[in-house]
Short mmCIF file of C-alpha atoms in Angstrom, two decimals:
data_model
loop_
_atom_site.label_atom_id
_atom_site.label_comp_id
_atom_site.label_asym_id
_atom_site.label_seq_id
_atom_site.Cartn_x
_atom_site.Cartn_y
_atom_site.Cartn_z
CA UNK A 1264 -22.93 2.54 -10.70
CA UNK A 1265 -22.00 1.73 -13.97
CA UNK A 1266 -24.94 0.18 -16.63
CA UNK A 1267 -24.29 -2.92 -18.41
CA UNK A 1268 -26.85 -5.43 -19.76
CA UNK A 1269 -29.06 -7.96 -17.60
CA UNK A 1270 -30.03 -10.50 -19.91
CA UNK A 1271 -30.22 -13.26 -18.32
CA UNK A 1272 -28.18 -15.71 -20.38
CA UNK A 1273 -25.30 -13.62 -19.63
CA UNK A 1274 -24.81 -15.02 -15.91
CA UNK A 1275 -24.47 -18.04 -16.89
CA UNK A 1276 -21.37 -16.67 -19.64
CA UNK A 1277 -19.89 -15.14 -16.72
CA UNK A 1278 -19.31 -17.72 -14.42
CA UNK A 1279 -18.56 -20.04 -17.94
CA UNK A 1280 -15.76 -17.32 -18.48
CA UNK A 1281 -14.55 -16.99 -14.46
CA UNK A 1282 -14.09 -21.07 -14.58
CA UNK A 1283 -12.33 -21.04 -17.53
CA UNK A 1284 -9.95 -17.79 -16.55
CA UNK A 1285 -9.38 -20.44 -12.61
CA UNK A 1286 -8.59 -23.41 -15.06
CA UNK A 1287 -6.24 -20.71 -17.31
CA UNK A 1288 -4.17 -19.56 -14.00
CA UNK A 1289 -3.56 -22.61 -13.55
CA UNK A 1290 -2.85 -24.77 -16.21
CA UNK A 1291 -0.54 -21.19 -18.31
CA UNK A 1292 -0.83 -18.40 -15.78
CA UNK A 1293 -2.52 -14.80 -17.72
CA UNK A 1294 -6.69 -15.92 -16.84
CA UNK A 1295 -7.17 -12.11 -16.48
CA UNK A 1296 -6.47 -12.18 -20.49
CA UNK A 1297 -9.48 -13.91 -21.22
CA UNK A 1298 -11.76 -12.87 -18.38
CA UNK A 1299 -10.95 -8.73 -19.02
CA UNK A 1300 -11.83 -9.19 -23.07
CA UNK A 1301 -15.62 -10.71 -21.51
CA UNK A 1302 -16.27 -7.80 -19.21
CA UNK A 1303 -15.57 -5.15 -21.84
CA UNK A 1304 -17.40 -6.85 -24.41
CA UNK A 1305 -19.74 -7.01 -21.51
CA UNK A 1306 -20.79 -3.47 -21.49
CA UNK A 1307 -17.77 -2.25 -19.40
CA UNK A 1308 -14.97 0.22 -19.41
CA UNK A 1309 -11.75 -0.93 -19.22
CA UNK A 1310 -11.10 0.65 -15.92
CA UNK A 1311 -14.11 -0.56 -14.39
CA UNK A 1312 -13.39 -3.93 -15.32
CA UNK A 1313 -9.50 -3.76 -14.39
CA UNK A 1314 -11.35 -3.36 -11.21
CA UNK A 1315 -14.24 -5.81 -10.31
CA UNK A 1316 -11.68 -8.95 -12.30
CA UNK A 1317 -9.50 -8.13 -8.82
CA UNK A 1318 -12.94 -9.65 -7.16
CA UNK A 1319 -12.31 -13.01 -9.24
CA UNK A 1320 -8.82 -12.54 -8.37
CA UNK A 1321 -8.86 -12.95 -4.99
CA UNK A 1322 -11.54 -15.66 -4.63
CA UNK A 1323 -9.17 -17.69 -6.67
CA UNK A 1324 -5.59 -17.32 -4.87
CA UNK A 1325 -7.20 -17.61 -1.49
CA UNK A 1326 -8.11 -20.21 -1.57
CA UNK A 1327 -5.12 -21.81 -3.53
CA UNK A 1328 -3.12 -20.10 -0.58
CA UNK A 1329 -4.79 -22.09 1.44
CA UNK A 1330 -4.45 -24.53 0.08
CA UNK A 1331 -0.68 -24.27 -0.19
CA UNK A 1332 -0.74 -23.46 3.18
CA UNK A 1333 -2.07 -26.76 3.73
CA UNK A 1334 0.31 -28.89 2.46
CA UNK A 1335 3.47 -26.66 4.06
CA UNK A 1336 4.77 -25.05 0.36
CA UNK A 1337 4.79 -22.13 2.36
CA UNK A 1338 7.24 -19.89 4.44
CA UNK A 1339 3.83 -18.10 6.11
CA UNK A 1340 6.17 -15.49 7.96
CA UNK A 1341 8.40 -15.42 4.75
CA UNK A 1342 5.47 -14.93 2.60
CA UNK A 1343 4.78 -12.16 4.68
CA UNK A 1344 7.10 -10.19 4.78
CA UNK A 1345 7.35 -10.59 0.76
CA UNK A 1346 3.67 -9.20 0.65
CA UNK A 1347 4.39 -5.93 2.95
CA UNK A 1348 6.78 -5.45 0.01
CA UNK A 1349 4.91 -5.28 -2.70
CA UNK A 1350 1.68 -3.11 -0.46
CA UNK A 1351 3.06 0.45 -1.10
CA UNK A 1352 3.84 -0.34 -5.01
CA UNK A 1353 0.10 -2.42 -5.42
CA UNK A 1354 -0.78 0.57 -2.86
CA UNK A 1355 0.54 3.46 -5.38
CA UNK A 1356 0.01 1.34 -8.46
CA UNK A 1357 -3.78 1.38 -8.11
CA UNK A 1358 -4.27 4.88 -7.26
CA UNK A 1359 -2.27 5.23 -10.83
CA UNK A 1360 -4.55 2.59 -12.50
CA UNK A 1361 -8.06 4.36 -11.46
CA UNK A 1362 -7.00 8.07 -11.96
CA UNK A 1363 -5.64 7.58 -15.72
CA UNK A 1364 -7.18 8.57 -18.83
CA UNK A 1365 -9.44 5.84 -20.20
CA UNK A 1366 -8.02 6.03 -23.54
CA UNK A 1367 -4.60 5.60 -21.84
CA UNK A 1368 -5.46 2.70 -19.94
CA UNK A 1369 -7.03 1.47 -22.79
CA UNK A 1370 -4.21 2.29 -24.71
CA UNK A 1371 -1.59 0.73 -22.41
CA UNK A 1372 -3.64 -2.53 -22.14
CA UNK A 1373 -3.83 -2.52 -25.69
CA UNK A 1374 0.23 -3.26 -25.46
CA UNK A 1375 0.05 -5.58 -22.74
CA UNK A 1376 -2.81 -8.06 -24.01
CA UNK A 1377 0.02 -7.48 -28.24
CA UNK A 1378 2.55 -8.67 -26.06
CA UNK A 1379 1.20 -10.81 -23.76
CA UNK A 1380 -0.27 -12.93 -26.31
CA UNK A 1381 3.22 -13.34 -28.29
CA UNK A 1382 4.17 -14.37 -26.08
CA UNK A 1383 2.62 -16.84 -25.57
CA UNK A 1384 3.34 -18.72 -28.59
CA UNK A 1385 7.03 -18.40 -27.67
CA UNK A 1386 10.19 -20.54 -27.43
CA UNK A 1387 10.99 -21.94 -23.78
CA UNK A 1388 14.01 -20.94 -22.91
CA UNK A 1389 15.54 -22.68 -20.24
CA UNK A 1390 17.53 -20.29 -17.71
CA UNK A 1391 20.86 -21.04 -16.29
CA UNK A 1392 20.68 -22.40 -12.60
CA UNK A 1393 21.99 -19.65 -10.04
CA UNK A 1394 24.48 -19.54 -7.68
CA UNK A 1395 23.07 -18.51 -4.82
CA UNK A 1396 21.88 -21.08 -2.92
CA UNK A 1397 17.81 -22.02 -3.18
CA UNK A 1398 16.12 -20.51 -0.77
CA UNK A 1399 18.20 -17.80 0.23
CA UNK A 1400 16.99 -14.70 -1.44
CA UNK A 1401 18.65 -12.81 -3.59
CA UNK A 1402 19.04 -8.77 -2.69
CA UNK A 1403 17.06 -8.41 -5.43
CA UNK A 1404 14.71 -10.22 -4.77
CA UNK A 1405 12.00 -8.07 -2.15
CA UNK A 1406 13.02 -4.91 -5.08
CA UNK A 1407 11.37 -7.02 -6.98
CA UNK A 1408 8.42 -7.17 -5.08
CA UNK A 1409 7.99 -3.40 -4.37
CA UNK A 1410 7.87 -2.71 -8.61
CA UNK A 1411 6.25 -6.12 -9.41
CA UNK A 1412 3.19 -4.80 -6.64
CA UNK A 1413 3.20 -1.41 -8.95
CA UNK A 1414 2.58 -3.11 -11.97
CA UNK A 1415 -0.14 -5.59 -10.66
CA UNK A 1416 -2.17 -2.46 -7.84
CA UNK A 1417 -2.52 -0.73 -11.89
CA UNK A 1418 -3.55 -3.67 -14.56
CA UNK A 1419 -2.17 -7.67 -12.99
CA UNK A 1420 -2.91 -8.57 -16.34
CA UNK A 1421 0.24 -11.34 -17.09
CA UNK A 1422 1.14 -9.84 -13.02
CA UNK A 1423 1.70 -14.15 -12.06
CA UNK A 1424 3.68 -14.97 -15.24
CA UNK A 1425 6.73 -12.05 -13.72
CA UNK A 1426 6.18 -13.08 -9.88
CA UNK A 1427 6.67 -16.76 -11.22
CA UNK A 1428 9.87 -15.26 -12.69
CA UNK A 1429 11.26 -13.77 -9.82
CA UNK A 1430 10.51 -15.66 -7.44
CA UNK A 1431 12.30 -18.25 -9.24
CA UNK A 1432 15.41 -16.90 -10.26
CA UNK A 1433 15.56 -14.79 -6.81
CA UNK A 1434 14.44 -17.31 -3.86
CA UNK A 1435 13.83 -20.89 -4.92
CA UNK A 1436 14.14 -23.51 -7.92
CA UNK A 1437 11.36 -25.09 -6.28
CA UNK A 1438 8.07 -24.52 -8.44
CA UNK A 1439 5.68 -26.57 -6.69
CA UNK A 1440 7.05 -23.04 -3.92
CA UNK A 1441 7.07 -21.05 -5.99
CA UNK A 1442 3.98 -21.05 -6.68
CA UNK A 1443 2.32 -20.68 -3.27
CA UNK A 1444 4.10 -17.95 -2.67
CA UNK A 1445 2.81 -15.82 -5.72
CA UNK A 1446 -0.61 -16.87 -4.45
CA UNK A 1447 0.11 -15.92 -1.62
CA UNK A 1448 1.62 -12.58 -2.13
CA UNK A 1449 -1.64 -11.91 -4.72
CA UNK A 1450 -3.74 -13.14 -2.08
CA UNK A 1451 -2.94 -10.17 0.11
CA UNK A 1452 -2.02 -7.24 -2.32
CA UNK A 1453 -5.03 -7.84 -4.51
CA UNK A 1454 -7.55 -6.60 -1.44
CA UNK A 1455 -5.84 -3.43 -0.92
CA UNK A 1456 -5.73 -2.20 -4.65
CA UNK A 1457 -9.62 -4.05 -5.38
CA UNK A 1458 -10.63 -1.63 -1.79
CA UNK A 1459 -8.95 1.13 -3.55
CA UNK A 1460 -11.07 -0.14 -6.99
CA UNK A 1461 -14.08 -0.04 -5.46
CA UNK A 1462 -13.46 3.59 -2.96
CA UNK A 1463 -13.72 5.28 -7.32
CA UNK A 1464 -16.70 3.42 -7.99
CA UNK A 1465 -15.16 1.02 -10.49
CA UNK A 1466 -16.28 -1.53 -9.20
CA UNK A 1467 -18.91 -3.87 -10.13
CA UNK A 1468 -19.71 -5.70 -8.00
CA UNK A 1469 -22.36 -8.48 -9.24
CA UNK A 1470 -20.89 -9.32 -11.67
CA UNK A 1471 -17.74 -9.33 -10.26
CA UNK A 1472 -18.67 -12.47 -7.81
CA UNK A 1473 -20.58 -14.26 -10.55
CA UNK A 1474 -16.80 -14.59 -12.63
CA UNK A 1475 -14.96 -14.95 -9.82
CA UNK A 1476 -17.34 -17.89 -7.81
CA UNK A 1477 -16.67 -19.34 -11.41
CA UNK A 1478 -12.62 -18.53 -11.51
CA UNK A 1479 -12.77 -20.63 -8.13
CA UNK A 1480 -14.43 -23.76 -9.65
CA UNK A 1481 -12.16 -23.41 -12.94
CA UNK A 1482 -8.73 -23.13 -9.97
CA UNK A 1483 -10.21 -26.76 -8.59
CA UNK A 1484 -10.49 -28.05 -11.51
CA UNK A 1485 -6.94 -26.89 -12.90
CA UNK A 1486 -4.95 -28.64 -10.28
CA UNK A 1487 -6.95 -32.76 -10.82
CA UNK A 1488 -6.71 -32.10 -14.41
CA UNK A 1489 -4.20 -33.18 -17.30
CA UNK A 1490 -4.19 -31.31 -20.31
CA UNK A 1491 -2.48 -33.08 -23.35
CA UNK A 1492 0.37 -30.53 -25.06
CA UNK A 1493 -2.56 -29.64 -28.08
CA UNK A 1494 -5.49 -29.23 -25.15
CA UNK A 1495 -3.22 -26.67 -24.62
CA UNK A 1496 -2.46 -24.91 -27.46
CA UNK A 1497 -6.25 -24.94 -28.58
CA UNK A 1498 -6.51 -23.13 -25.43
CA UNK A 1499 -4.03 -20.14 -26.64
CA UNK A 1500 -5.53 -20.50 -29.87
CA UNK A 1501 -8.73 -19.32 -28.40
CA UNK A 1502 -7.29 -17.27 -25.87
CA UNK A 1503 -5.33 -14.77 -28.53
CA UNK A 1504 -8.61 -14.69 -31.31
CA UNK A 1505 -10.72 -13.31 -28.40
CA UNK A 1506 -7.55 -10.86 -27.73
CA UNK A 1507 -6.49 -9.65 -30.24
CA UNK A 1508 -10.52 -8.96 -31.73
CA UNK A 1509 -10.63 -6.89 -27.81
CA UNK A 1510 -7.44 -4.75 -28.84
CA UNK A 1511 -8.91 -4.10 -31.60
CA UNK A 1512 -11.69 -2.85 -30.04
CA UNK A 1513 -10.60 -0.50 -27.76
CA UNK A 1514 -7.79 0.76 -30.42
CA UNK A 1515 -10.98 2.35 -33.23
#
């Protein structure tokens, strides 16, 4: 296992980062844009950080999926079918993620972070309403799940936004149901990808569990809080600063 700094003050810092990421995942998505930089600055190499971060993602999405199911927002049979379509891509993506060279992975991560940061400040575009009846799956839905599974297995960063876009346009316009299906799908395919990273020694379990517990609490808090537009802007600005600092560190 990769050695990292074990200063006592890092434990609450990791917990806080996980809680912030869990909160952001519910508030605006892309919580990994916060946890990945923290894990890398802690001393984990990017690939191990990518693997370790999946512990928090698993715990957060399991918690959310369970809540959505209790509120009857997800058809379990349909959700499982969508998740099964992501599995081949996710497994292949994870295998690619653990075998790609660190330099290549760092370059790809920097590009994805830069694009994700930029899109946070783009104006929202209102898409036209689909002519397909709401709730009836588009023929493009399942191939989209396969492709998103590969990206989620490989990188995971920002995949929530992509799932929202795909499910919103190819399955249902109901955003509550979109989030319900998204969390169920991610919670299912993320487990085998986590195991692949762990098998290759690319997971730090102690750090991952601390971040994950914080993430679960942050996700719960976010569902009960109303955040002002200005408050959301501050979250985006802080995230952008952290991400750009980390991208600069990786690129040199």
